[in-house]
Amino acid sequence: MGVGMSKETCYVHDNDWDNLMYYKQSTDNLEFARKLYYRDTRPVCWEGDEFYVSGTMGTLHQALVNVTFNAKSTTERE
């Protein structure tokens, strides 16, 4: 599972982001974190300057996925 965000200056969705998030690393347009969910179901988290995202999923083939997206408070941004 991967969670992250595209940059504010990136206005168009890239159809290759799924491959990027699975096989490669963050780029100038997309920052993310990823984690394998075979036995370890702890959250995967990504944090930017203004937001943070966390996600969990089950280990079954048709897994239930939960994603939480939060804005940082003004004090957290400083």
Coordinates of N, CA and C in Angstrom, one line a residue:
M1 N 0.8 -1.2 0.0 CA 0.0 0.0 0.0 C 0.9 1.2 0.0
G2 N 0.5 2.2 -0.7 CA 1.2 3.5 -0.8 C 0.3 4.7 -0.5
V3 N 0.8 5.6 0.2 CA 0.0 6.9 0.5 C 0.9 8.1 0.3
G4 N 0.4 9.1 -0.2 CA 1.2 10.3 -0.5 C 0.4 11.4 -1.2
M5 N 1.0 12.4 -1.7 CA 0.4 13.5 -2.4 C 1.2 14.0 -3.5
S6 N 0.5 14.5 -4.6 CA 1.2 15.2 -5.6 C 1.5 16.6 -5.2
K7 N 2.5 17.2 -5.9 CA 2.8 18.6 -5.5 C 1.7 19.5 -6.0
E8 N 1.7 20.7 -5.3 CA 0.7 21.7 -5.6 C 0.8 22.2 -7.0
T9 N 2.0 22.1 -7.6 CA 2.2 22.6 -9.0 C 1.9 21.5 -10.0
C10 N 1.5 20.3 -9.6 CA 1.2 19.2 -10.5 C -0.4 19.2 -10.7
Y11 N -0.8 19.6 -11.9 CA -2.2 19.8 -12.1 C -2.9 18.6 -12.8
V12 N -2.1 17.7 -13.4 CA -2.6 16.6 -14.2 C -2.2 15.3 -13.6
H13 N -3.2 14.4 -13.5 CA -3.0 13.0 -13.0 C -2.1 12.3 -14.0
D14 N -1.1 11.5 -13.5 CA -0.2 10.7 -14.3 C -0.7 9.3 -14.2
N15 N -1.0 8.6 -15.2 CA -1.5 7.2 -15.2 C -0.4 6.2 -14.8
D16 N 0.8 6.7 -14.7 CA 1.9 5.8 -14.3 C 2.2 5.9 -12.8
W17 N 1.5 6.7 -12.0 CA 1.7 6.8 -10.6 C 1.7 5.5 -9.9
D18 N 0.7 4.6 -10.2 CA 0.6 3.3 -9.5 C 1.9 2.5 -9.7
N19 N 2.5 2.5 -10.9 CA 3.8 1.8 -11.1 C 4.9 2.5 -10.4
L20 N 4.9 3.8 -10.4 CA 5.9 4.6 -9.7 C 5.9 4.3 -8.2
M21 N 4.7 4.3 -7.6 CA 4.6 4.0 -6.2 C 4.9 2.6 -5.8
Y22 N 4.7 1.6 -6.7 CA 5.0 0.2 -6.4 C 6.4 -0.1 -6.6
Y23 N 7.1 0.4 -7.7 CA 8.4 0.0 -8.0 C 9.5 1.0 -7.8
K24 N 9.2 2.2 -7.6 CA 10.3 3.2 -7.6 C 10.2 4.1 -6.3
Q25 N 10.7 5.3 -6.4 CA 10.8 6.2 -5.3 C 10.0 7.5 -5.6
S26 N 9.9 8.4 -4.6 CA 9.2 9.7 -4.8 C 9.9 10.5 -5.9
T27 N 9.2 11.4 -6.5 CA 9.7 12.2 -7.5 C 9.5 13.7 -7.2
D28 N 9.8 14.6 -8.1 CA 9.5 16.0 -7.9 C 8.0 16.3 -7.9
N29 N 7.3 15.5 -8.6 CA 5.8 15.7 -8.6 C 5.0 14.9 -7.7
L30 N 5.5 13.8 -7.1 CA 4.8 12.9 -6.3 C 5.6 12.4 -5.1
E31 N 5.2 12.7 -3.9 CA 5.9 12.2 -2.7 C 5.0 11.1 -2.1
F32 N 5.6 10.0 -1.6 CA 4.8 9.0 -1.0 C 5.6 8.1 -0.1
A33 N 4.9 7.2 0.7 CA 5.5 6.2 1.5 C 4.7 4.9 1.1
R34 N 5.4 3.8 1.2 CA 4.7 2.5 0.9 C 5.1 1.4 1.9
K35 N 4.3 0.4 1.9 CA 4.6 -0.7 2.9 C 3.9 -1.9 2.4
L36 N 4.5 -3.1 2.6 CA 3.9 -4.4 2.2 C 3.0 -4.8 3.3
Y37 N 1.9 -5.4 3.0 CA 0.9 -5.9 3.9 C 0.7 -7.4 3.8
Y38 N 1.6 -8.2 4.2 CA 1.5 -9.6 4.2 C 1.0 -10.1 5.6
R39 N 1.8 -9.8 6.6 CA 1.5 -10.1 8.0 C 1.5 -8.9 8.9
D40 N 2.2 -7.9 8.5 CA 2.3 -6.6 9.3 C 1.2 -5.6 8.8
T41 N 0.2 -5.4 9.7 CA -0.9 -4.5 9.3 C -0.8 -3.1 9.9
R42 N 0.3 -2.7 10.4 CA 0.4 -1.4 11.0 C 0.3 -0.3 9.9
P43 N -0.1 0.9 10.3 CA -0.3 1.9 9.3 C 0.9 2.3 8.5
V44 N 0.8 2.7 7.3 CA 1.8 3.4 6.5 C 1.5 4.8 6.5
C45 N 2.5 5.7 6.7 CA 2.2 7.1 6.9 C 3.2 7.9 6.0
W46 N 2.6 9.0 5.5 CA 3.4 10.0 4.8 C 3.1 11.4 5.4
E47 N 4.1 12.2 5.4 CA 3.9 13.6 6.0 C 4.6 14.6 5.1
G48 N 3.8 15.6 4.8 CA 4.4 16.7 4.0 C 4.4 18.0 4.8
D49 N 4.6 19.1 4.2 CA 4.7 20.4 4.9 C 3.3 20.8 5.6
E50 N 2.2 20.5 4.8 CA 0.9 21.0 5.3 C -0.1 19.9 5.6
F51 N 0.2 18.6 5.2 CA -0.7 17.5 5.4 C 0.0 16.3 5.8
Y52 N -0.8 15.3 6.4 CA -0.3 14.0 6.6 C -1.4 13.0 6.3
V53 N -0.9 11.9 5.8 CA -1.8 10.8 5.3 C -1.4 9.5 5.9
S54 N -2.3 8.7 6.4 CA -2.0 7.4 6.9 C -3.0 6.4 6.3
G55 N -2.6 5.2 6.2 CA -3.5 4.2 5.6 C -3.2 2.8 6.2
T56 N -4.2 2.0 6.3 CA -4.1 0.6 6.7 C -4.9 -0.2 5.7
M57 N -4.6 -1.5 5.7 CA -5.4 -2.4 4.9 C -5.2 -3.8 5.5
G58 N -6.2 -4.7 5.2 CA -6.1 -6.1 5.6 C -5.2 -6.9 4.7
T59 N -5.1 -8.2 5.0 CA -4.1 -9.0 4.3 C -4.8 -10.0 3.3
L60 N -6.2 -9.9 3.2 CA -6.9 -10.8 2.3 C -6.8 -10.2 0.9
H61 N -7.1 -11.1 -0.1 CA -7.0 -10.7 -1.5 C -7.9 -9.5 -1.8
Q62 N -9.1 -9.4 -1.3 CA -10.0 -8.3 -1.5 C -10.0 -7.6 -0.1
A63 N -8.9 -6.9 0.2 CA -8.7 -6.2 1.5 C -9.6 -5.0 1.7
L64 N -10.0 -4.7 2.9 CA -10.6 -3.5 3.3 C -9.5 -2.5 3.5
V65 N -9.6 -1.3 2.9 CA -8.6 -0.2 3.0 C -9.2 1.0 3.7
N66 N -8.4 1.5 4.6 CA -8.8 2.8 5.3 C -7.7 3.8 5.1
V67 N -8.0 5.0 4.7 CA -7.1 6.1 4.5 C -7.6 7.3 5.2
T68 N -6.7 7.9 6.0 CA -7.0 9.2 6.7 C -6.1 10.3 6.2
F69 N -6.8 11.4 5.9 CA -6.1 12.6 5.3 C -6.3 13.7 6.3
N70 N -5.3 14.3 6.8 CA -5.4 15.4 7.8 C -4.5 16.6 7.4
A71 N -5.1 17.8 7.6 CA -4.3 19.0 7.5 C -3.6 19.3 8.8
K72 N -2.3 19.7 8.7 CA -1.6 20.1 9.9 C -2.1 21.4 10.4
S73 N -2.0 21.6 11.7 CA -2.4 22.8 12.4 C -1.3 23.9 12.0
T74 N -1.6 25.1 12.3 CA -0.6 26.2 12.0 C 0.7 26.0 12.8
T75 N 0.6 25.5 14.0 CA 1.8 25.3 14.8 C 2.6 24.1 14.3
E76 N 2.0 23.1 13.8 CA 2.7 22.0 13.2 C 3.4 22.3 12.0
R77 N 3.0 23.3 11.3 CA 3.6 23.8 10.0 C 4.8 24.6 10.2
E78 N 5.0 25.1 11.4 CA 6.2 26.0 11.7 C 7.4 25.2 12.1

